[in-house]
Structures are given as structure tokens and as C-alpha cells.
Amino acid sequence: MGIAGVRGLYLNIEVDSRVPTINALFNEELGIIVEVDQNNVQYVLNEYNTNGVQAKVVGATGQYGMHSEILVNVNGKQVLNTKLIDVFRMWEETSFRVECLQANTECVKQEWNGLENRKGPSYSVTFDPTAAVVKCKSVRVAVLREEGTNGDREMIASLMMANFEVFDVTMSDLQSNKITLDAFQGLVFPGGFSYADTLGSAKGWAAGILFSESLYGQFSHFKGRSDTFSLGVCNGCQLMALLGWIDPAQNTGSVRKTQIFLDRNQSERFECRWSAVKINEDKTKEDVWFRGMDGSVLGVWVAHGEGRFSFAEGQVREALTRNKQVALQYVDDDGGPTEEYPMNPNGSPDGLAGVRSADGRHIAMMPHPERCVLRWQCPIKPPTSYNQANPHSNYSPWMRLFQNAYIWASKQ
């Protein structure tokens, strides 16, 4: 409980004086430990004992942080006095040694050495995440999937909750001319493993577009329209990078050349984590997706093996900053952009997690906002700032991302 909650402990175990200390602390008897608020202690004890379940107070949790104290007494005699970080390292040492054998050793050491200074993410929300958006216009969005896509269901649900008219479209639908992108104002590329990531993530998906004259023309025309917007998440982000939709070049509608790539994670393995990202305050004039969310630090799911942003030339990275195209960055516990593992799960420079097009209408990001638009989808209890206006709201702050896109599109 102390390790998982990153809190100190004060324990006093009362047992028969004839019982050896080691037996008092370690045994296989049935039992549970329940943490309750101090104001409810007597009530909980009475309820258990009234129903024939023996219950007693064994201690209390202490301060938050790796340097908090762990004090253990048996019958009033101190048997352990140490810091949480010391116990934490003993607990984690076996895992650390195993990790060194199956991942990048430098990344594993970064995580191990960083334990002492970890204090938990500093989440903050700079907007009202519960504001409702009234449907005022039908905005048609295509969620485009390819063989191996697996994030389309969550994406469709998120878009529908934001009032979009959503269509499930496959690449074969476009190839057979069953439907064209001219029918849509929005285009979303969901996550997954298209073509099982053969030859690299999204390479097969991108090739199917770039080397098809009819599809290439459709995508070029869609991107070139002034009323369109798009979102690529995870595998969709990798695709948009290969198509050149987020390159720091003039918005000509061309999809032939790319300057940004998503390479293998620095840890050399698939990363599935709950990471903290900051929404960049320095943004393009026309910001379709993150309007009003500037400076917020939010938790979000990441799940990828190739999420490290890299560039064809060194100047490309500087151009992204100059053009205000950096949308999201992985941050440390102080809220600053980081390259340190595991706060940065893939090793992207400057914590880069998402990039927008120069005109702000098209965005590609590795994290999965569609997997945490509802509060119950978050693995932690959201801080108070997550639901300032309505603590009973089912939405997390990430719903605003999709609502912003709907508001912008409905005005075009």
C-alpha cells in the first residue's frame, strides 16, 4: 500500500508477547487491510465487529513522497525505521535486473535512478472541461481504417459524443470508389497496427495511398480544401508523418514528400503507459483542436513501439518550433518538457508528442485521447481541477479536443 501510493507508513502490530516478531509480521492467515478516513475509523470498526469480523487499527499512512518515513513497531517496540525509497528499491530490484535483460539498459537505469526524485505528475486544467456543446450543424467525419486498425471503435464513440456525424470508412471503400473523401469535412486516422507494421509502422498504409494515382489525388484534394480538418493518433500519426501532412512547409496540399518520421522507441520495446503531456501555449493562429486548452497538463494513454519523432534534417525540428507546430510534449513531474524515461516513453527530442500542420487544421499525435475521454477510463482518480464545474460529469478534459473540432467545423 505504501509503495503503490508513494506514502510513508506508521504501523504498530499488537500480538501476544510470546509470538516471535517475524511471525507477527509475516503469516498466511486470511485478512485484509482497509484504509479509511480518520473520521470514519470508529464507525468501520463497529460495523466489522458487530458482524462478527475481528477488526482493529494497525497503523496509518504518512506523508507523500519517496523520502517519507516507514516506521514499524511490534508491541510498541521499533523493528523498522527507514525511508520509502529504500524499501521501494528493494522491492523493485528483481524487476530492474530483469528489465536490463529485455530493454535498453540506459532507459532502465534512467527509471531506476529517477525513483528517488519522483513525486507524481503535476496535473492542471486551464479550462472548464464540463462545458457542453450544442449540436447546431451536421458535420460529417470519416474514421478511416486499414487492415490491422484496432482503435476505430473508441475513436468513433468519442466523435459521436462530440456531435459529429461519423462514418466508418475502409481503404477498400475508397479504392473501389464506393465513397470518396469529398463527402466529408473531417478525416480521422485511428490507431492500431496496419499490415502488422510490416516494413515499419504505417509504411504499407502510406504506400497504398502514395502509389495509387486515384487515392493520392483524393487525399491531396481533401487536405487542400480550406474547410477540412484531420486527426491521426498513434498508427494514424505515423501515417500522417509519412504522407507529409505535418511537415513544416507551406500548405500546398502535396502529400508526396515527408520530413518527419516515427522511429522505434528508445527503450527498444512496446510502451503502454499513462503519461503526462502538456498542451503547448505557443500555437498557430488557427488552432482547430486545442483552442482554450493552452498550458494544461493532462494524463493520457500511450501504446506504441515506434513513437520517437525524428527528422530528415536538423532544421526541420527548429522549423516546427518556429512555425508553432509543436502541439503536445511529454512532461516531467514539474510540468517541464522531458526526454527522461519513463516520463518520455519513446525518447522523442524535447518531449515531442504531437505535431500540427502549419495552418493548425491537421494534427498528428502518438498518445490516445480517445481512450480516456470518460473519467472511468483514467487509471487514477482525476484531481479536483479535472472537473471544476461539475464533479459528477462523466467526461474527462480530453473531450474538449473533439468538441473544439466540432465547433470549428460547424462554423465553416
Short mmCIF file of C-alpha atoms in Angstrom, two decimals:
data_model
loop_
_atom_site.label_atom_id
_atom_site.label_comp_id
_atom_site.label_asym_id
_atom_site.label_seq_id
_atom_site.Cartn_x
_atom_site.Cartn_y
_atom_site.Cartn_z
CA MET A 1 0.00 0.00 0.00
CA GLY A 2 2.83 2.38 0.86
CA ILE A 3 4.80 1.57 -2.29
CA ALA A 4 1.79 1.81 -4.61
CA GLY A 5 0.59 5.06 -3.03
CA VAL A 6 4.11 6.51 -2.62
CA ARG A 7 3.38 7.25 1.03
CA GLY A 8 5.06 6.59 4.34
CA LEU A 9 3.60 4.19 6.91
CA TYR A 10 3.30 4.12 10.68
CA LEU A 11 2.46 0.63 11.92
CA ASN A 12 2.07 -0.87 15.38
CA ILE A 13 1.25 -4.56 15.47
CA GLU A 14 -0.16 -5.77 18.79
CA VAL A 15 0.25 -9.53 19.36
CA ASP A 16 0.76 -11.98 22.18
CA SER A 17 4.22 -11.33 23.62
CA ARG A 18 5.09 -15.00 23.14
CA VAL A 19 4.70 -14.68 19.35
CA PRO A 20 8.04 -14.14 17.58
CA THR A 21 8.33 -10.79 15.77
CA ILE A 22 8.85 -12.39 12.36
CA ASN A 23 5.66 -14.43 12.82
CA ALA A 24 3.74 -11.33 13.80
CA LEU A 25 4.77 -9.51 10.64
CA PHE A 26 4.66 -12.37 8.13
CA ASN A 27 1.96 -15.03 8.19
CA GLU A 28 -0.50 -16.70 5.86
CA GLU A 29 -3.68 -16.06 7.81
CA LEU A 30 -6.64 -14.61 5.95
CA GLY A 31 -7.09 -10.89 6.34
CA ILE A 32 -7.40 -7.57 4.58
CA ILE A 33 -6.10 -4.07 5.20
CA VAL A 34 -8.55 -1.25 4.62
CA GLU A 35 -7.61 2.42 4.62
CA VAL A 36 -10.37 4.72 5.86
CA ASP A 37 -10.67 8.38 6.69
CA GLN A 38 -9.82 9.22 10.29
CA ASN A 39 -13.37 10.45 10.89
CA ASN A 40 -14.79 7.05 9.91
CA VAL A 41 -12.47 4.77 11.88
CA GLN A 42 -14.79 4.06 14.80
CA TYR A 43 -17.79 3.53 12.53
CA VAL A 44 -15.91 0.98 10.39
CA LEU A 45 -14.61 -0.87 13.46
CA ASN A 46 -18.10 -1.08 14.93
CA GLU A 47 -19.58 -2.39 11.68
CA TYR A 48 -16.99 -5.15 11.34
CA ASN A 49 -17.12 -6.23 14.97
CA THR A 50 -20.93 -6.12 15.08
CA ASN A 51 -20.99 -8.56 12.17
CA GLY A 52 -18.55 -10.97 13.77
CA VAL A 53 -15.42 -9.84 11.90
CA GLN A 54 -12.49 -9.01 14.13
CA ALA A 55 -11.06 -5.61 13.20
CA LYS A 56 -8.51 -3.30 14.78
CA VAL A 57 -6.34 -0.34 13.90
CA VAL A 58 -2.83 -1.36 12.84
CA GLY A 59 -1.46 2.00 11.73
CA ALA A 60 -1.78 4.95 9.40
CA THR A 61 -0.38 6.21 6.13
CA GLY A 62 2.15 9.03 6.30
CA GLN A 63 3.42 11.80 4.08
CA TYR A 64 3.57 11.61 0.30
CA GLY A 65 6.94 11.17 -1.38
CA MET A 66 9.86 8.81 -1.76
CA HIS A 67 11.63 10.23 1.30
CA SER A 68 8.70 9.72 3.67
CA GLU A 69 9.23 7.54 6.74
CA ILE A 70 8.29 3.93 7.26
CA LEU A 71 8.09 3.08 10.96
CA VAL A 72 7.06 -0.37 12.15
CA ASN A 73 6.56 -1.30 15.80
CA VAL A 74 5.59 -4.64 17.31
CA ASN A 75 4.01 -4.32 20.75
CA GLY A 76 5.41 -0.80 20.97
CA LYS A 77 8.98 -1.84 20.14
CA GLN A 78 10.51 -0.40 16.97
CA VAL A 79 11.61 -3.07 14.50
CA LEU A 80 11.97 -0.96 11.34
CA ASN A 81 12.81 2.69 10.73
CA THR A 82 13.65 3.53 7.13
CA LYS A 83 12.72 5.65 4.12
CA LEU A 84 10.20 4.64 1.49
CA ILE A 85 12.82 4.93 -1.27
CA ASP A 86 14.95 2.23 0.39
CA VAL A 87 12.04 -0.19 0.63
CA PHE A 88 10.97 0.73 -2.89
CA ARG A 89 14.40 -0.13 -4.30
CA MET A 90 14.46 -3.49 -2.53
CA TRP A 91 11.01 -4.26 -3.91
CA GLU A 92 11.95 -3.21 -7.45
CA GLU A 93 15.45 -4.67 -7.67
CA THR A 94 14.42 -8.01 -9.17
CA SER A 95 12.29 -6.26 -11.80
CA PHE A 96 15.16 -3.87 -12.51
CA ARG A 97 17.57 -6.72 -13.22
CA VAL A 98 15.05 -8.48 -15.47
CA GLU A 99 14.31 -5.24 -17.33
CA CYS A 100 18.01 -4.78 -18.08
CA LEU A 101 17.87 -8.06 -19.99
CA GLN A 102 14.84 -7.20 -22.12
CA ALA A 103 15.01 -3.44 -22.78
CA ASN A 104 17.51 -0.67 -23.44
CA THR A 105 19.73 -0.71 -20.35
CA GLU A 106 20.19 3.07 -20.38
CA CYS A 107 16.44 3.64 -20.24
CA VAL A 108 16.04 1.12 -17.42
CA LYS A 109 18.81 2.83 -15.45
CA GLN A 110 17.17 6.22 -16.03
CA GLU A 111 13.96 4.93 -14.48
CA TRP A 112 15.82 3.30 -11.58
CA ASN A 113 17.95 6.37 -10.82
CA GLY A 114 14.96 8.65 -11.13
CA LEU A 115 12.92 6.85 -8.48
CA GLU A 116 14.38 8.93 -5.68
CA ASN A 117 13.14 12.20 -7.16
CA ARG A 118 9.73 11.10 -8.42
CA LYS A 119 6.79 12.91 -6.82
CA GLY A 120 3.95 12.32 -9.27
CA PRO A 121 2.68 14.39 -12.22
CA SER A 122 1.53 17.96 -11.64
CA TYR A 123 -1.79 17.84 -13.47
CA SER A 124 -3.55 21.11 -14.24
CA VAL A 125 -6.56 22.09 -16.32
CA THR A 126 -6.76 25.65 -17.64
CA PHE A 127 -10.35 25.42 -18.90
CA ASP A 128 -13.79 24.19 -17.84
CA PRO A 129 -13.81 20.57 -19.03
CA THR A 130 -17.54 20.10 -18.45
CA ALA A 131 -18.93 22.77 -20.77
CA ALA A 132 -21.49 21.21 -23.12
CA VAL A 133 -21.53 21.81 -26.87
CA VAL A 134 -24.93 22.05 -28.55
CA LYS A 135 -25.32 20.38 -31.93
CA CYS A 136 -26.03 23.13 -34.44
CA LYS A 137 -24.94 21.58 -37.74
CA SER A 138 -24.26 18.18 -39.24
CA VAL A 139 -20.50 17.73 -39.63
CA ARG A 140 -19.52 14.54 -41.46
CA VAL A 141 -16.33 12.81 -40.37
CA ALA A 142 -14.77 9.67 -41.82
CA VAL A 143 -12.91 7.35 -39.47
CA LEU A 144 -10.63 5.62 -41.96
CA ARG A 145 -9.29 2.17 -41.19
CA GLU A 146 -6.99 -0.30 -42.86
CA GLU A 147 -6.22 -3.96 -42.24
CA GLY A 148 -4.83 -4.10 -38.69
CA THR A 149 -6.50 -0.93 -37.38
CA ASN A 150 -7.91 -1.52 -33.90
CA GLY A 151 -8.64 1.90 -32.41
CA ASP A 152 -11.60 2.81 -34.59
CA ARG A 153 -14.38 1.92 -32.12
CA GLU A 154 -13.14 4.23 -29.36
CA MET A 155 -12.50 6.99 -31.89
CA ILE A 156 -15.99 6.72 -33.36
CA ALA A 157 -17.53 6.86 -29.88
CA SER A 158 -15.52 9.97 -28.94
CA LEU A 159 -16.51 11.78 -32.12
CA MET A 160 -20.17 10.86 -31.73
CA MET A 161 -20.19 12.22 -28.16
CA ALA A 162 -18.88 15.50 -29.61
CA ASN A 163 -21.89 15.69 -32.00
CA PHE A 164 -20.16 14.60 -35.22
CA GLU A 165 -21.94 12.53 -37.85
CA VAL A 166 -19.43 9.69 -38.03
CA PHE A 167 -18.86 7.23 -40.88
CA ASP A 168 -16.86 4.02 -40.67
CA VAL A 169 -14.82 4.01 -43.89
CA THR A 170 -12.27 1.44 -45.06
CA MET A 171 -9.46 1.91 -47.52
CA SER A 172 -11.15 -0.59 -49.83
CA ASP A 173 -14.22 1.68 -49.85
CA LEU A 174 -12.06 4.46 -51.28
CA GLN A 175 -10.18 2.17 -53.65
CA SER A 176 -13.42 0.80 -55.12
CA ASN A 177 -14.87 4.31 -55.37
CA LYS A 178 -17.76 3.24 -53.15
CA ILE A 179 -17.32 6.60 -51.45
CA THR A 180 -14.86 9.50 -51.75
CA LEU A 181 -13.34 11.95 -49.31
CA ASP A 182 -15.28 14.74 -51.00
CA ALA A 183 -18.25 13.63 -48.88
CA PHE A 184 -16.50 14.57 -45.63
CA GLN A 185 -15.27 17.60 -43.80
CA GLY A 186 -13.23 15.67 -41.25
CA LEU A 187 -10.87 12.71 -41.61
CA VAL A 188 -9.53 10.66 -38.70
CA PHE A 189 -6.81 8.02 -38.85
CA PRO A 190 -7.13 5.81 -35.73
CA GLY A 191 -4.50 3.71 -34.01
CA GLY A 192 -3.55 0.09 -34.50
CA PHE A 193 -1.02 -1.95 -36.44
CA SER A 194 -1.86 -1.57 -40.12
CA TYR A 195 -0.49 -4.53 -42.09
CA ALA A 196 1.06 -5.73 -38.81
CA ASP A 197 3.66 -2.93 -39.09
CA THR A 198 5.43 -4.94 -41.79
CA LEU A 199 8.48 -3.00 -43.04
CA GLY A 200 7.74 -0.40 -40.35
CA SER A 201 4.76 1.32 -38.77
CA ALA A 202 2.19 2.65 -41.29
CA LYS A 203 4.56 2.01 -44.21
CA GLY A 204 2.08 -0.27 -46.01
CA TRP A 205 -0.85 2.07 -45.34
CA ALA A 206 1.07 5.07 -46.64
CA ALA A 207 2.26 3.18 -49.72
CA GLY A 208 -1.34 2.28 -50.57
CA ILE A 209 -2.10 6.00 -50.77
CA LEU A 210 1.09 7.43 -52.22
CA PHE A 211 1.39 4.91 -55.06
CA SER A 212 -2.26 5.00 -56.10
CA GLU A 213 -2.99 7.80 -58.53
CA SER A 214 -6.69 7.98 -57.65
CA LEU A 215 -6.18 7.84 -53.87
CA TYR A 216 -3.28 10.26 -53.98
CA GLY A 217 -5.48 12.74 -55.77
CA GLN A 218 -8.32 12.31 -53.27
CA PHE A 219 -6.08 12.88 -50.26
CA SER A 220 -4.33 15.85 -51.88
CA HIS A 221 -7.64 17.49 -52.68
CA PHE A 222 -9.03 16.85 -49.21
CA LYS A 223 -6.03 18.37 -47.48
CA GLY A 224 -6.02 21.33 -49.81
CA ARG A 225 -9.63 22.32 -49.04
CA SER A 226 -9.90 25.20 -46.58
CA ASP A 227 -12.85 23.71 -44.66
CA THR A 228 -11.30 20.34 -43.77
CA PHE A 229 -9.55 19.03 -40.66
CA SER A 230 -7.91 15.77 -39.69
CA LEU A 231 -6.54 13.85 -36.72
CA GLY A 232 -4.07 10.97 -36.67
CA VAL A 233 -3.49 9.01 -33.46
CA CYS A 234 -0.67 6.50 -32.93
CA ASN A 235 -0.63 4.48 -36.18
CA GLY A 236 -2.57 7.38 -37.70
CA CYS A 237 0.13 9.78 -36.52
CA GLN A 238 2.78 7.62 -38.17
CA LEU A 239 0.72 7.66 -41.36
CA MET A 240 0.27 11.44 -41.40
CA ALA A 241 4.02 11.89 -40.94
CA LEU A 242 4.75 9.63 -43.92
CA LEU A 243 2.17 11.47 -46.01
CA GLY A 244 3.86 14.77 -45.20
CA TRP A 245 0.74 16.34 -43.70
CA ILE A 246 2.59 17.77 -40.69
CA ASP A 247 5.80 18.86 -42.41
CA PRO A 248 6.92 22.44 -41.64
CA ALA A 249 6.37 23.50 -45.25
CA GLN A 250 3.84 25.73 -46.93
CA ASN A 251 0.40 24.15 -47.04
CA THR A 252 0.25 23.27 -50.73
CA GLY A 253 -1.85 20.13 -50.42
CA SER A 254 1.05 17.92 -51.51
CA VAL A 255 1.40 14.56 -49.80
CA ARG A 256 4.42 13.25 -51.68
CA LYS A 257 7.33 14.39 -49.52
CA THR A 258 7.93 13.79 -45.83
CA GLN A 259 10.44 15.28 -43.44
CA ILE A 260 9.19 13.74 -40.18
CA PHE A 261 9.37 10.09 -39.18
CA LEU A 262 8.37 7.99 -36.19
CA ASP A 263 11.19 5.64 -35.22
CA ARG A 264 11.48 2.77 -32.76
CA ASN A 265 11.17 3.70 -29.09
CA GLN A 266 14.48 4.38 -27.42
CA SER A 267 13.59 1.74 -24.82
CA GLU A 268 13.58 -0.79 -27.70
CA ARG A 269 10.20 -2.18 -26.71
CA PHE A 270 6.47 -1.54 -26.89
CA GLU A 271 5.37 1.04 -24.31
CA CYS A 272 1.90 1.05 -22.78
CA ARG A 273 1.76 3.74 -20.11
CA TRP A 274 -0.29 6.52 -18.57
CA SER A 275 1.85 9.56 -19.39
CA ALA A 276 1.59 13.26 -18.63
CA VAL A 277 1.55 15.68 -21.56
CA LYS A 278 1.40 19.46 -21.72
CA ILE A 279 -0.59 21.33 -24.34
CA ASN A 280 1.73 23.89 -25.86
CA GLU A 281 0.81 27.52 -25.26
CA ASP A 282 2.72 28.68 -28.34
CA LYS A 283 0.31 27.83 -31.14
CA THR A 284 -0.76 28.63 -34.66
CA LYS A 285 -3.32 31.36 -35.27
CA GLU A 286 -5.95 28.84 -36.40
CA ASP A 287 -5.99 26.12 -33.75
CA VAL A 288 -8.76 23.66 -34.55
CA TRP A 289 -8.12 21.08 -31.85
CA PHE A 290 -6.62 22.69 -28.72
CA ARG A 291 -8.38 26.05 -28.59
CA GLY A 292 -8.62 27.26 -24.98
CA MET A 293 -6.64 24.32 -23.59
CA ASP A 294 -3.27 26.11 -23.55
CA GLY A 295 -0.90 25.16 -20.76
CA SER A 296 -2.96 22.25 -19.42
CA VAL A 297 -1.08 19.19 -18.15
CA LEU A 298 -3.19 16.07 -18.65
CA GLY A 299 -2.73 12.35 -18.21
CA VAL A 300 -3.20 10.26 -21.36
CA TRP A 301 -2.70 6.69 -22.56
CA VAL A 302 0.23 5.82 -24.80
CA ALA A 303 0.61 2.44 -26.51
CA HIS A 304 3.23 2.16 -29.25
CA GLY A 305 6.51 0.58 -30.26
CA GLU A 306 7.56 3.25 -32.79
CA GLY A 307 6.74 6.67 -31.37
CA ARG A 308 10.04 8.55 -31.36
CA PHE A 309 9.90 11.64 -33.57
CA SER A 310 12.91 12.00 -35.85
CA PHE A 311 13.66 14.31 -38.74
CA ALA A 312 15.18 14.13 -42.20
CA GLU A 313 17.28 17.20 -41.39
CA GLY A 314 18.20 19.07 -38.22
CA GLN A 315 16.50 22.23 -39.44
CA VAL A 316 13.11 20.50 -39.51
CA ARG A 317 12.88 20.42 -35.71
CA GLU A 318 13.70 24.13 -35.45
CA ALA A 319 11.15 24.90 -38.16
CA LEU A 320 8.41 23.14 -36.20
CA THR A 321 9.08 25.40 -33.23
CA ARG A 322 9.38 28.50 -35.39
CA ASN A 323 6.07 27.73 -37.11
CA LYS A 324 4.38 26.98 -33.75
CA GLN A 325 3.55 23.44 -34.85
CA VAL A 326 4.52 21.66 -31.62
CA ALA A 327 1.16 20.74 -30.10
CA LEU A 328 1.98 18.33 -27.26
CA GLN A 329 5.02 17.48 -25.17
CA TYR A 330 5.70 14.78 -22.60
CA VAL A 331 6.48 16.45 -19.27
CA ASP A 332 8.20 15.54 -16.00
CA ASP A 333 6.75 15.82 -12.50
CA ASP A 334 7.39 19.58 -12.52
CA GLY A 335 5.49 20.08 -15.78
CA GLY A 336 8.54 20.75 -17.96
CA PRO A 337 9.24 19.04 -21.32
CA THR A 338 11.40 15.98 -20.77
CA GLU A 339 13.45 13.38 -22.60
CA GLU A 340 13.85 11.27 -19.46
CA TYR A 341 12.43 7.76 -19.40
CA PRO A 342 9.74 6.74 -18.49
CA MET A 343 8.07 10.19 -18.35
CA ASN A 344 9.01 10.36 -22.02
CA PRO A 345 8.08 6.83 -23.15
CA ASN A 346 9.85 6.86 -26.52
CA GLY A 347 12.79 9.28 -26.38
CA SER A 348 11.37 11.97 -28.67
CA PRO A 349 13.52 15.14 -28.59
CA ASP A 350 12.16 17.87 -26.30
CA GLY A 351 9.37 15.50 -25.26
CA LEU A 352 7.62 15.88 -28.61
CA ALA A 353 4.29 14.02 -28.51
CA GLY A 354 2.13 15.73 -31.15
CA VAL A 355 2.59 17.98 -34.18
CA ARG A 356 0.06 20.12 -36.05
CA SER A 357 0.16 21.31 -39.64
CA ALA A 358 1.34 24.85 -40.32
CA ASP A 359 -2.27 26.03 -40.67
CA GLY A 360 -3.45 24.28 -37.48
CA ARG A 361 -6.13 22.14 -39.16
CA HIS A 362 -4.37 18.78 -39.20
CA ILE A 363 -2.80 17.21 -36.14
CA ALA A 364 -0.83 14.01 -35.55
CA MET A 365 -0.19 12.71 -32.04
CA MET A 366 1.14 9.48 -30.55
CA PRO A 367 -0.95 9.49 -27.31
CA HIS A 368 -4.54 8.19 -27.34
CA PRO A 369 -7.02 10.87 -26.17
CA GLU A 370 -9.93 8.78 -27.48
CA ARG A 371 -9.12 6.12 -24.87
CA CYS A 372 -9.63 8.49 -21.94
CA VAL A 373 -12.48 10.85 -22.83
CA LEU A 374 -14.53 9.38 -19.98
CA ARG A 375 -13.41 9.64 -16.37
CA TRP A 376 -13.69 5.91 -15.69
CA GLN A 377 -11.15 5.29 -18.48
CA CYS A 378 -8.47 7.10 -16.47
CA PRO A 379 -6.38 4.76 -14.25
CA ILE A 380 -6.13 7.34 -11.47
CA LYS A 381 -8.69 9.43 -9.65
CA PRO A 382 -8.62 12.75 -11.52
CA PRO A 383 -7.59 15.77 -9.44
CA THR A 384 -10.21 18.33 -8.48
CA SER A 385 -9.21 20.58 -11.37
CA TYR A 386 -10.34 17.88 -13.82
CA ASN A 387 -13.97 18.60 -13.03
CA GLN A 388 -14.20 22.11 -11.61
CA ALA A 389 -17.74 22.96 -12.71
CA ASN A 390 -19.44 19.59 -12.29
CA PRO A 391 -17.79 16.90 -10.15
CA HIS A 392 -20.39 14.42 -11.40
CA SER A 393 -19.53 14.85 -15.08
CA ASN A 394 -18.61 11.64 -16.89
CA TYR A 395 -16.25 13.43 -19.27
CA SER A 396 -12.53 13.92 -18.80
CA PRO A 397 -10.81 17.07 -20.15
CA TRP A 398 -9.89 15.23 -23.37
CA MET A 399 -13.48 15.51 -24.59
CA ARG A 400 -12.75 19.20 -25.22
CA LEU A 401 -10.34 18.19 -28.01
CA PHE A 402 -13.19 16.70 -30.03
CA GLN A 403 -15.65 19.43 -29.05
CA ASN A 404 -13.24 22.09 -30.30
CA ALA A 405 -13.03 20.41 -33.69
CA TYR A 406 -16.81 20.27 -33.93
CA ILE A 407 -17.19 23.95 -33.02
CA TRP A 408 -14.63 24.97 -35.65
CA ALA A 409 -16.09 22.74 -38.37
CA SER A 410 -19.67 23.86 -37.74
CA LYS A 411 -18.65 27.45 -38.49
CA GLN A 412 -17.10 26.69 -41.89
#
